[in-house]
mmCIF file of C-alpha atoms (C1' of nucleotides) in Angstrom:
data_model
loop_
_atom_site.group_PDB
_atom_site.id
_atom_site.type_symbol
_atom_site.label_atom_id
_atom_site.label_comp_id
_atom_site.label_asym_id
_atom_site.label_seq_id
_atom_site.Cartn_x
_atom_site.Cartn_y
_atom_site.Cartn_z
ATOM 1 C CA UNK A 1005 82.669 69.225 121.584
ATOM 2 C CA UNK A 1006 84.777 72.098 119.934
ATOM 3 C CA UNK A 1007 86.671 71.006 116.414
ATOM 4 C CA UNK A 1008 89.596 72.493 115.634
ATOM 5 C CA UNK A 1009 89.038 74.458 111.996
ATOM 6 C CA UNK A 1010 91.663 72.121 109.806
ATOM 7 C CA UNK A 1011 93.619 73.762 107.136
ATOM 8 C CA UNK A 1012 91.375 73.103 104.496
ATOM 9 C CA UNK A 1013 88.664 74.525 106.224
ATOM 10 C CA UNK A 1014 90.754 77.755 106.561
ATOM 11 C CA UNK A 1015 91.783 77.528 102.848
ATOM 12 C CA UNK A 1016 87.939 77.265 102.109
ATOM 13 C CA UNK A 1017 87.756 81.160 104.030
ATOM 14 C CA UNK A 1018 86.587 83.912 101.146
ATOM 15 C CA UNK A 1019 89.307 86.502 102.726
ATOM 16 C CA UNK A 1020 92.275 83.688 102.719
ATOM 17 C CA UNK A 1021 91.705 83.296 98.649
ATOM 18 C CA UNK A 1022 94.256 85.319 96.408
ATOM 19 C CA UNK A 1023 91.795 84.504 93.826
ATOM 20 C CA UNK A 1024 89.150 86.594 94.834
ATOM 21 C CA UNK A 1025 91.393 89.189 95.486
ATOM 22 C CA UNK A 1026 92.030 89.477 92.027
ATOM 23 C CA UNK A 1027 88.398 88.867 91.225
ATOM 24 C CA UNK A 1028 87.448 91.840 92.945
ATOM 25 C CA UNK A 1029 90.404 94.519 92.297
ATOM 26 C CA UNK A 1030 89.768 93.355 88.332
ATOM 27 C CA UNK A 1031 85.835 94.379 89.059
ATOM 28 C CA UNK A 1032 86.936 97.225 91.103
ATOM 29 C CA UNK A 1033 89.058 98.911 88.514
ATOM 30 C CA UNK A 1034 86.436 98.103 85.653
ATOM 31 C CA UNK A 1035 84.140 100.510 87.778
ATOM 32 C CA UNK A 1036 87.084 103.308 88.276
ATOM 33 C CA UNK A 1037 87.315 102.939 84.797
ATOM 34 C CA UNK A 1038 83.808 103.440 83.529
ATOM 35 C CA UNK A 1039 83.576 107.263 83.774
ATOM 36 C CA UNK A 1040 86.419 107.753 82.394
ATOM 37 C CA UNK A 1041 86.233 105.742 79.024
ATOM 38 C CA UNK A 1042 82.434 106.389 79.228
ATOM 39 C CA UNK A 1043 83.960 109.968 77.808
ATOM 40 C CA UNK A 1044 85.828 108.237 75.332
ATOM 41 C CA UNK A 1045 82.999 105.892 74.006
ATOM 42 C CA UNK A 1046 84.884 102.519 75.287
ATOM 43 C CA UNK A 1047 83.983 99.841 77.460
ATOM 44 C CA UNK A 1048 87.602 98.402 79.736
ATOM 45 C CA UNK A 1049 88.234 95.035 77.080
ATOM 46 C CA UNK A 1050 87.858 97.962 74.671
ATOM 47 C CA UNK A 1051 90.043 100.162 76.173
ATOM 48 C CA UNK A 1052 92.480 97.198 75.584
ATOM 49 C CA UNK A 1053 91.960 96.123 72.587
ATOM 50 C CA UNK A 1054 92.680 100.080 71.312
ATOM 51 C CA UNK A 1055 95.892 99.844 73.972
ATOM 52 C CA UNK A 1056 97.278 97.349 71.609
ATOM 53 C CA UNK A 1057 96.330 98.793 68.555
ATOM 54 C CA UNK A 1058 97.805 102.243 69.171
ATOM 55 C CA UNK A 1059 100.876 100.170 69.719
ATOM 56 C CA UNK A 1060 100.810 98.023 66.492
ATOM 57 C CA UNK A 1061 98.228 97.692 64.121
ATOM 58 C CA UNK A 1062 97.092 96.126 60.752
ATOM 59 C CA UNK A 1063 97.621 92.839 62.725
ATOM 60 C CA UNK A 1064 95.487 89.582 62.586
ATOM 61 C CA UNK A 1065 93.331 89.141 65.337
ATOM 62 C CA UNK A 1066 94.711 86.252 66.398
ATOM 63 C CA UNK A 1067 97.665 88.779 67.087
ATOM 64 C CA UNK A 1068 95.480 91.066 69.299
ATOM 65 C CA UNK A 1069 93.998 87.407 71.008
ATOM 66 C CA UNK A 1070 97.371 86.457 72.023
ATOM 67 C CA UNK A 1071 98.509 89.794 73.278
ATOM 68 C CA UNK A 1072 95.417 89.999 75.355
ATOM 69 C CA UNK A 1073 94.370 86.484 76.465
ATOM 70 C CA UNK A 1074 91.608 86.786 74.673
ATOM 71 C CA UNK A 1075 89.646 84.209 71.841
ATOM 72 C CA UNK A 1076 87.832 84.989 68.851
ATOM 73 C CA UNK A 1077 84.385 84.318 70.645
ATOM 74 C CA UNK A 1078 85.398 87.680 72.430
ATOM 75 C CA UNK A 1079 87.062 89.192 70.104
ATOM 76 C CA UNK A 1080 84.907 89.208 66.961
ATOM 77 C CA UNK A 1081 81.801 91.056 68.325
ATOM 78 C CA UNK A 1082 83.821 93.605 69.907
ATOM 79 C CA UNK A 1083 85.900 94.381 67.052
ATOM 80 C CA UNK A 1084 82.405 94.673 65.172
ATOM 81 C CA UNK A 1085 81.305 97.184 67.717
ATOM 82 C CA UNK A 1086 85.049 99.197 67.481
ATOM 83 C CA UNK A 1087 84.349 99.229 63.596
ATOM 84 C CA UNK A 1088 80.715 100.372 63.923
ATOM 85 C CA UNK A 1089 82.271 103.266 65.863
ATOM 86 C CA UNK A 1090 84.436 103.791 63.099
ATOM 87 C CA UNK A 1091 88.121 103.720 65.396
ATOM 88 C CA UNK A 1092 89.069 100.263 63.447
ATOM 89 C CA UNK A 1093 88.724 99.353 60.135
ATOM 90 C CA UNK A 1094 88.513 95.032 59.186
ATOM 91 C CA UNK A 1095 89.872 93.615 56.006
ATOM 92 C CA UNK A 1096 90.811 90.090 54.570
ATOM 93 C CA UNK A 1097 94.037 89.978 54.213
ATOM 94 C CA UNK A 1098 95.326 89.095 51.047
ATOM 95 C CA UNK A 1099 98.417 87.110 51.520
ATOM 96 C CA UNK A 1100 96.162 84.754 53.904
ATOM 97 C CA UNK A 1101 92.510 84.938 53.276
ATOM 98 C CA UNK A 1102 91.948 83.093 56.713
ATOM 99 C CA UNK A 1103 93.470 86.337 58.461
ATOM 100 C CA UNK A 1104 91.394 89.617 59.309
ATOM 101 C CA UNK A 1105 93.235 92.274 59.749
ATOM 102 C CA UNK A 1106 92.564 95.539 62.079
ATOM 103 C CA UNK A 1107 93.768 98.774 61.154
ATOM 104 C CA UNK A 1108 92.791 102.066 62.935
ATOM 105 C CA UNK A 1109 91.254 104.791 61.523
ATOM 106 C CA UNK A 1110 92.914 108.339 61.614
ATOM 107 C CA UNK A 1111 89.470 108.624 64.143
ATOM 108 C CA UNK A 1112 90.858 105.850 66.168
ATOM 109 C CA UNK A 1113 94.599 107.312 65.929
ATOM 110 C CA UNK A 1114 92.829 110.587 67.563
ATOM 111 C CA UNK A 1115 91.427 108.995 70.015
ATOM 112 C CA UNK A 1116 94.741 108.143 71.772
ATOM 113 C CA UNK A 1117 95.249 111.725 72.403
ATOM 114 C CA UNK A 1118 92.103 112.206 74.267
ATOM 115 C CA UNK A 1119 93.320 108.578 76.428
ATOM 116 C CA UNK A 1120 96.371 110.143 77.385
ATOM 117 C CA UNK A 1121 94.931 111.446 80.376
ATOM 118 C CA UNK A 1122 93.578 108.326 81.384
ATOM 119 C CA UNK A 1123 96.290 106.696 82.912
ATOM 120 C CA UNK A 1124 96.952 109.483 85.487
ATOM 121 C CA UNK A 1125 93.566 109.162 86.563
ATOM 122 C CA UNK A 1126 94.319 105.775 87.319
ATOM 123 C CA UNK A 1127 96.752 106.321 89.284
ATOM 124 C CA UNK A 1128 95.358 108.880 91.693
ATOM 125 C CA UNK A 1129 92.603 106.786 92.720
ATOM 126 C CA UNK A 1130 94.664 103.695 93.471
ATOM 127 C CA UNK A 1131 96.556 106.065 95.832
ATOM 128 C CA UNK A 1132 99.277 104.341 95.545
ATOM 129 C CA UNK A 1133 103.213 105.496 94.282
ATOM 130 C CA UNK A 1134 104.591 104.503 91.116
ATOM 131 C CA UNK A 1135 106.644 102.353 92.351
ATOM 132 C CA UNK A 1136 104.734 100.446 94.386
ATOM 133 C CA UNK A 1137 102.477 99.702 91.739
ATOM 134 C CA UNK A 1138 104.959 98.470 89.484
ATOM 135 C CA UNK A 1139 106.531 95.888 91.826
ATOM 136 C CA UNK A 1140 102.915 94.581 92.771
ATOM 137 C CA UNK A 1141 102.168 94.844 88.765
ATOM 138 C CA UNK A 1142 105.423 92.478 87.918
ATOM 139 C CA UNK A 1143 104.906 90.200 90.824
ATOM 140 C CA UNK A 1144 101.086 89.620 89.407
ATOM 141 C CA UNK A 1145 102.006 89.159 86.093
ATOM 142 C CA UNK A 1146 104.934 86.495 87.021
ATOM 143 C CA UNK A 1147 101.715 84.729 89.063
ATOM 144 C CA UNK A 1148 99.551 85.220 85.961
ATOM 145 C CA UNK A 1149 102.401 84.112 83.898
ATOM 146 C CA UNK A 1150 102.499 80.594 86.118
ATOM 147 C CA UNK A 1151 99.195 80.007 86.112
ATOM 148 C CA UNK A 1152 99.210 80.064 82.266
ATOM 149 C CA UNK A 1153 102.024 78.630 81.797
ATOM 150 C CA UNK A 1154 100.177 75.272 83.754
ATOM 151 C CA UNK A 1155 97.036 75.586 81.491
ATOM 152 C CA UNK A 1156 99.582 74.959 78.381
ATOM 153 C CA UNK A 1157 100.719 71.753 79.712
ATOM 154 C CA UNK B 779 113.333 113.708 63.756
ATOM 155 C CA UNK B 780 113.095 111.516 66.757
ATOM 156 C CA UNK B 781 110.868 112.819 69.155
ATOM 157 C CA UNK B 782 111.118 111.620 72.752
ATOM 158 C CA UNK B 783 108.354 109.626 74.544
ATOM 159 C CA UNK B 784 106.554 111.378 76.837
ATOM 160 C CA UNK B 785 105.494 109.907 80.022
ATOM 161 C CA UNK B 786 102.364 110.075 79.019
ATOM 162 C CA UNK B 787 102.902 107.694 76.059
ATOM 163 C CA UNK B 788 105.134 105.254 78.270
ATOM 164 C CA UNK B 789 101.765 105.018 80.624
ATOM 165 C CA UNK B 790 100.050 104.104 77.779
ATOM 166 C CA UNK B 791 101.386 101.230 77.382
ATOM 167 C CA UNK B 792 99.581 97.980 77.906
ATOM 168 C CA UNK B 793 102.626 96.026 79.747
ATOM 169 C CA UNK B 794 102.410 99.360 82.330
ATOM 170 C CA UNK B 795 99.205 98.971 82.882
ATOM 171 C CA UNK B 796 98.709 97.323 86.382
ATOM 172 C CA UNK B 797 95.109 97.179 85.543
ATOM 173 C CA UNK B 798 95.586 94.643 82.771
ATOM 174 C CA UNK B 799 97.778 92.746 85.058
ATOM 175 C CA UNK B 800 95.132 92.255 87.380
ATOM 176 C CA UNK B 801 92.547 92.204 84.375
ATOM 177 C CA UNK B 802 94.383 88.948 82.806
ATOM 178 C CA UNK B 803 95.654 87.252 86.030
ATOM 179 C CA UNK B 804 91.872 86.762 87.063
ATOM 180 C CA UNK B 805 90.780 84.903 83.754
ATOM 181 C CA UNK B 806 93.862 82.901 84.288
ATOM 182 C CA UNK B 807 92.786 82.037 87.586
ATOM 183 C CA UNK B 808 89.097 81.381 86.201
ATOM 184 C CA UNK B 809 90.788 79.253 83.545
ATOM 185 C CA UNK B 810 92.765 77.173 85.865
ATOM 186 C CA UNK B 811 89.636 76.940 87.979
ATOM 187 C CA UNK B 812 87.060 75.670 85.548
ATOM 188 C CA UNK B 813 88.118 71.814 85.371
ATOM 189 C CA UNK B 814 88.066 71.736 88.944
ATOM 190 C CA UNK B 815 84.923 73.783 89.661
ATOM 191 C CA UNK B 816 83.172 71.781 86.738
ATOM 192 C CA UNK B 817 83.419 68.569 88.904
ATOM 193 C CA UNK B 818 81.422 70.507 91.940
ATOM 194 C CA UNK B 819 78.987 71.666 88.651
ATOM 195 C CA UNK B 820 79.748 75.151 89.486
ATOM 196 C CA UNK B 821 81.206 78.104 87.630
ATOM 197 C CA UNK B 822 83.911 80.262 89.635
ATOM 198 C CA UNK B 823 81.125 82.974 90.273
ATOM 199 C CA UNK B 824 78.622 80.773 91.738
ATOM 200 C CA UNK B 825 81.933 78.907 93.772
ATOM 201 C CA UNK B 826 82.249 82.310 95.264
ATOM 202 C CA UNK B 827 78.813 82.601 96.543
ATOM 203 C CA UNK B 828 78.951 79.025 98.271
ATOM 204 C CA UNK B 829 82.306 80.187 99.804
ATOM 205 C CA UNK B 830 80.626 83.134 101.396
ATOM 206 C CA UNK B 831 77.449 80.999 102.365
ATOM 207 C CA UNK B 832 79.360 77.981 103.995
ATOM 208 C CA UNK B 833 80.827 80.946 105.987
ATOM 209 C CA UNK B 834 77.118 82.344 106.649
ATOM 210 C CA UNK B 835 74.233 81.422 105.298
ATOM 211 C CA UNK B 836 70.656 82.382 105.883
ATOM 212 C CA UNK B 837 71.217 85.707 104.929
ATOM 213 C CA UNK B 838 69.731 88.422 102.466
ATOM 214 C CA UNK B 839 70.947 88.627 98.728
ATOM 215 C CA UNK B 840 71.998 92.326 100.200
ATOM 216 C CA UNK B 841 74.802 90.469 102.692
ATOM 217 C CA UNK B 842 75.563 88.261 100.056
ATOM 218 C CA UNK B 843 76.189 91.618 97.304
ATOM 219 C CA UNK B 844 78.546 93.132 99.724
ATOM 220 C CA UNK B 845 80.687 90.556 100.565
ATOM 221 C CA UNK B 846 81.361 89.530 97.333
ATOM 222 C CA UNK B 847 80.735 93.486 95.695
ATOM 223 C CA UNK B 848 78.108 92.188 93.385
ATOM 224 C CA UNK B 849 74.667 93.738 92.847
ATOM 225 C CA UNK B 850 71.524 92.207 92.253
ATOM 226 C CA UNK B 851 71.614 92.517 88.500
ATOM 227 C CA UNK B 852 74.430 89.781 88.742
ATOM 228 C CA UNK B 853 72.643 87.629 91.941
ATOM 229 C CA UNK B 854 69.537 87.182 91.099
ATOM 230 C CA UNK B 855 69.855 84.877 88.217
ATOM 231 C CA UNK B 856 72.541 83.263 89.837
ATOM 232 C CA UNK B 857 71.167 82.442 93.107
ATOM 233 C CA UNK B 858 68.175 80.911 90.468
ATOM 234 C CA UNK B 859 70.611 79.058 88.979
ATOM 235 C CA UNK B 860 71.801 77.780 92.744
ATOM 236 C CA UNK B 861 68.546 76.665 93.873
ATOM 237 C CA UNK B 862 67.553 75.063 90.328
ATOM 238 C CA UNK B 863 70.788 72.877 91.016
ATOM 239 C CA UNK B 864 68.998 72.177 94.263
ATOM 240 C CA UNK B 865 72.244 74.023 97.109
ATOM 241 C CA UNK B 866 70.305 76.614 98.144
ATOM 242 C CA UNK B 867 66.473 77.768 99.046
ATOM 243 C CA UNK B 868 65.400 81.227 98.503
ATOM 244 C CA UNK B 869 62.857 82.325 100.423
ATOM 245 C CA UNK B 870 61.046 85.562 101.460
ATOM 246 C CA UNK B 871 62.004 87.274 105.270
ATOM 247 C CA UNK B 872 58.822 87.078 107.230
ATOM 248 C CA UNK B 873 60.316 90.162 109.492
ATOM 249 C CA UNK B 874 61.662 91.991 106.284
ATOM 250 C CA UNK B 875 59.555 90.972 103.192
ATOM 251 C CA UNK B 876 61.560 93.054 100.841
ATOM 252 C CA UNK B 877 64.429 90.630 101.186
ATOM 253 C CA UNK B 878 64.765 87.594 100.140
ATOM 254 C CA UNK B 879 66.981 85.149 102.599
ATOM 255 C CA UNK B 880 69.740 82.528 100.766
ATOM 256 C CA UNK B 881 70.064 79.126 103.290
ATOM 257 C CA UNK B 882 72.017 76.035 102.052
ATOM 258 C CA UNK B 883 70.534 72.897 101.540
ATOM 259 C CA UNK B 884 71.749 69.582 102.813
ATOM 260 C CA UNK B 885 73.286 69.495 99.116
ATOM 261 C CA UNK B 886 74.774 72.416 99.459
ATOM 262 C CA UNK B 887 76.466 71.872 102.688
ATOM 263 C CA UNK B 888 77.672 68.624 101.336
ATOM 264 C CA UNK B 889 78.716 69.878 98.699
ATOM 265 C CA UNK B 890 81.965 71.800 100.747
ATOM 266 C CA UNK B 891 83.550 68.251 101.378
ATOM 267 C CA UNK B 892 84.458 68.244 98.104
ATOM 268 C CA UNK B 893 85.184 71.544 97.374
ATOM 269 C CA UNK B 894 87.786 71.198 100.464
ATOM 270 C CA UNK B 895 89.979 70.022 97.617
ATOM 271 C CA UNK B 896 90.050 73.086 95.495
ATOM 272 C CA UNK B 897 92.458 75.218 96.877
ATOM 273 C CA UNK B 898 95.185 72.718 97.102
ATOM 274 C CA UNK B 899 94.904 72.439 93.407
ATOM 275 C CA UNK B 900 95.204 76.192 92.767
ATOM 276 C CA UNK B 901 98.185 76.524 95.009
ATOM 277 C CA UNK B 902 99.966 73.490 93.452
ATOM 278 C CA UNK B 903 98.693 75.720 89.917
ATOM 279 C CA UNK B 904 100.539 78.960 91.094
ATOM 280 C CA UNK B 905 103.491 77.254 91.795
ATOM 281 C CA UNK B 906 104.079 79.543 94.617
ATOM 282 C CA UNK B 907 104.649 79.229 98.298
ATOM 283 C CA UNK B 908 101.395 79.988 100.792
ATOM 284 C CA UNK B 909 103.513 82.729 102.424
ATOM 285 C CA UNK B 910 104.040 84.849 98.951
ATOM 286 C CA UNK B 911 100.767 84.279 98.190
ATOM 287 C CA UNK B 912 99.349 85.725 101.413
ATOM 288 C CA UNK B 913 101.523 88.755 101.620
ATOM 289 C CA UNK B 914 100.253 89.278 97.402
ATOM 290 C CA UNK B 915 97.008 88.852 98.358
ATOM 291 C CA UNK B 916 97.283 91.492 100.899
ATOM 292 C CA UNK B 917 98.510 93.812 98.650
ATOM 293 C CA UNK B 918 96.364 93.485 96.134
ATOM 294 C CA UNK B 919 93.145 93.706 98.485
ATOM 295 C CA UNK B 920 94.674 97.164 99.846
ATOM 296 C CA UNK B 921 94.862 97.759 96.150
ATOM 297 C CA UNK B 922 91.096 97.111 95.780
ATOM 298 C CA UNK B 923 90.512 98.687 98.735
ATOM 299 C CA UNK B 924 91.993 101.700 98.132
ATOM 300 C CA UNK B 925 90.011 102.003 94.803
ATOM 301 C CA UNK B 926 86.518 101.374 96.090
ATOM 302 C CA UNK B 927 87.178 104.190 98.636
ATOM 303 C CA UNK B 928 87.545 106.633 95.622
ATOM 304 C CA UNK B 929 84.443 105.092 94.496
ATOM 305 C CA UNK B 930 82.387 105.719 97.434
ATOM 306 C CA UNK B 931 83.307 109.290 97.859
ATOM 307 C "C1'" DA C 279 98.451 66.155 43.706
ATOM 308 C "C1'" DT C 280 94.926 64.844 46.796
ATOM 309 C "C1'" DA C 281 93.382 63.621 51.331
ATOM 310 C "C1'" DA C 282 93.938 64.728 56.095
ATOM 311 C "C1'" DT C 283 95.151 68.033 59.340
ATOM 312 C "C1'" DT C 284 95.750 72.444 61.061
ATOM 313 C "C1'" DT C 285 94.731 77.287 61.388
ATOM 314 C "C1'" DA C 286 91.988 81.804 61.559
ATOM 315 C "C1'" DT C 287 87.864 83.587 62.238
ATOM 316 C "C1'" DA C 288 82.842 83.407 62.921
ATOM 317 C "C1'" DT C 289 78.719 81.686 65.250
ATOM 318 C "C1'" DT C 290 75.871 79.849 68.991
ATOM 319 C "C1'" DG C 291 74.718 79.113 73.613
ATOM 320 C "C1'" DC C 292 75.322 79.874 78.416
ATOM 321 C "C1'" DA C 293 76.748 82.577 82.404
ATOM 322 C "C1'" DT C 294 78.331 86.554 84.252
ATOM 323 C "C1'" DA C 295 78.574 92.010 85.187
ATOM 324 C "C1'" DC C 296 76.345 96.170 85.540
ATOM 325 C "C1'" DA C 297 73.493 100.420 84.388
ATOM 326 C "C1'" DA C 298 68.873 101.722 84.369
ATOM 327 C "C1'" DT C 299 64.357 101.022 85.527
ATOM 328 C "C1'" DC C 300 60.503 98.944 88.100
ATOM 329 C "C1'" DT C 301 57.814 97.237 92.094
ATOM 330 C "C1'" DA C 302 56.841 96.437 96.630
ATOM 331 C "C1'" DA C 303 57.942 97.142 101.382
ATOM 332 C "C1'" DT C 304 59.900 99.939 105.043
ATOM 333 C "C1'" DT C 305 61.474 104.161 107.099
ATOM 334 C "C1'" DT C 306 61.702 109.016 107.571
ATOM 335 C "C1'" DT C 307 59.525 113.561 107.718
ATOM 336 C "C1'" DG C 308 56.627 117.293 108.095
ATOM 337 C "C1'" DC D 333 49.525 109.654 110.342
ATOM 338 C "C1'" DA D 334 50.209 110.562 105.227
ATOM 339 C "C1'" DA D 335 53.556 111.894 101.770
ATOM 340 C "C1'" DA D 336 58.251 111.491 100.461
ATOM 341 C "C1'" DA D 337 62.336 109.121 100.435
ATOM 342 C "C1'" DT D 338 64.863 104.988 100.922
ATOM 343 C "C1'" DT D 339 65.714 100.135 100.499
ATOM 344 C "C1'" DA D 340 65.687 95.151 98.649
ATOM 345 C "C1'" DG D 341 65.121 92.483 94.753
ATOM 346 C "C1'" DA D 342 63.768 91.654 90.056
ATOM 347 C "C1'" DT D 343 63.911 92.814 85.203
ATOM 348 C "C1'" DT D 344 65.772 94.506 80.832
ATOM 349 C "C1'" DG D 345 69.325 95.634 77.734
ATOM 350 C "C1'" DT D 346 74.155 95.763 76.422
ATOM 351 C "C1'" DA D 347 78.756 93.861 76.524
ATOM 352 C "C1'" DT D 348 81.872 90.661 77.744
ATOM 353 C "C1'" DG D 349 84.185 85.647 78.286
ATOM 354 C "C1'" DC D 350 84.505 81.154 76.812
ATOM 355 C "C1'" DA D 351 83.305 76.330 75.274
ATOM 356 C "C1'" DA D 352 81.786 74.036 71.338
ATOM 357 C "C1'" DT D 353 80.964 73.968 66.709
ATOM 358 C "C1'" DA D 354 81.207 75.511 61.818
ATOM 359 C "C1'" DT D 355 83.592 77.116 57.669
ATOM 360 C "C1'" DA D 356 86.977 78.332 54.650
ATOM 361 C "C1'" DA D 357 91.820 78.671 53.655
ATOM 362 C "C1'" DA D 358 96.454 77.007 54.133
ATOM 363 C "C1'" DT D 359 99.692 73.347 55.243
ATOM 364 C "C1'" DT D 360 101.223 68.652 55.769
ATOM 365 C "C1'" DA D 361 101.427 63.952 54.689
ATOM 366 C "C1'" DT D 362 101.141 60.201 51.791
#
DNA sequence: ATAATTTATATTGCATACAATCTAATTTTG
DNA sequence: CAAAATTAGATTGTATGCAATATAAATTAT
């Protein structure tokens, strides 16, 4: 006797789950990535973490944690490895001792000249207009933007 | 004296970047996933893996790696982790002893009954109707797509 | 003002990811 | 067929992510 598949049993499918999409395209540009920041010395949540910086620094990292979605278990040993590479520079601040804040150094200003051409890259192997990528690019972030916005409830 | 921003400063930016949209939206999926998945006593990786084996199962790690575009490095402690929780048997191919075939145990086929009530849940968390989400998805797998072309070349 | 609470960061433990390397088994080649 | 190359998994090392816990500093409440 033949059973017809129910919708749960469809929504169970690996290709019907938006989820994995995103999964995989996150993986997938991590490894388009790679040899490009390999040049640089920077891993991707690197990458990011110097993305914000080069857009404000001396900032807490609770600043950098909320900017990125990221927590201090992440956070701390990667800014560690950032200042062993001497691009950031950690210090106590003074007005709140709980605070640490990150500061590039004129090494980790550089760099952002040298990441300039990174983007472009990008955007030739996602073969893909400008455009287009910034409509799919808004309507993932409103998703993203939902789905945090029901983990604060 | 103001100087202009280039384009090349404007892609620079980390609310351009398409990646980190993609990079952020799948942690907030894995976030929003967790309480659910910790009820099955899985984590969203391994939740992937019994998606594709409920689909197919009694296959090598190989089949297992593509479908999901992981590599052994990642499986192999994993699928450990699987069988020590008793869903799935590992065992060597007679025809093929190099590989190593993945079948579901009773447990682990039981186990889908309850996952049947997972994706409900995540599209009641991205607030979002099944048709959006479908068309996104299909984007964003082009998207992936696209990418893993340029890396195969 | 002191106790209780909250906040910022650090630490620990567990589970991915993935490059690089290794081993064993199979396939291809000369 | 025997050597060379390829393939499937496993292992090792490095770097995330994140929950849970710890600690010290700041804030709030009584």
């Amino acid at each position: 006797m033949v059973r017809k598949q129910t919708a749960a049993d469809q929504a169970l499918r690996l290709d019907n789950q938006i989820c994995f999409a995103v999964y995989s395209t996150a993986h997938a540009f991590n490894r388009v990535y790679k040899p490009l920041l390999d040049r640089l010395g920077l891993t991707y949540p690197q990458y990011l973490v110097m993305l914000a910086l080069w857009e404000r620094d001396g900032v807490p990292v609770k600043d950098i944690g909320e900017r990125l979605f990221l927590d201090s278990g992440t956070l701390t040993p990667l800014l560690k490895r950032l200042e062993a590479a001497e691009l950031i520079k950690r210090s106590r601040s003074t007005e709140d001792e709980r605070q640490v804040l990150i500061a590039l150094t004129p090494h980790g200003h550089a760099l952002r000249e040298k990441a300039k051409a990174v983007p472009q890259s990008i955007l030739a192997a996602s073969a893909c207009s400008v455009g287009e990528l910034l409509a799919m690019k808004d309507e993932i972030v409103a998703l993203r933007d939902r789905l945090n916005a029901v983990l604060g409830e």
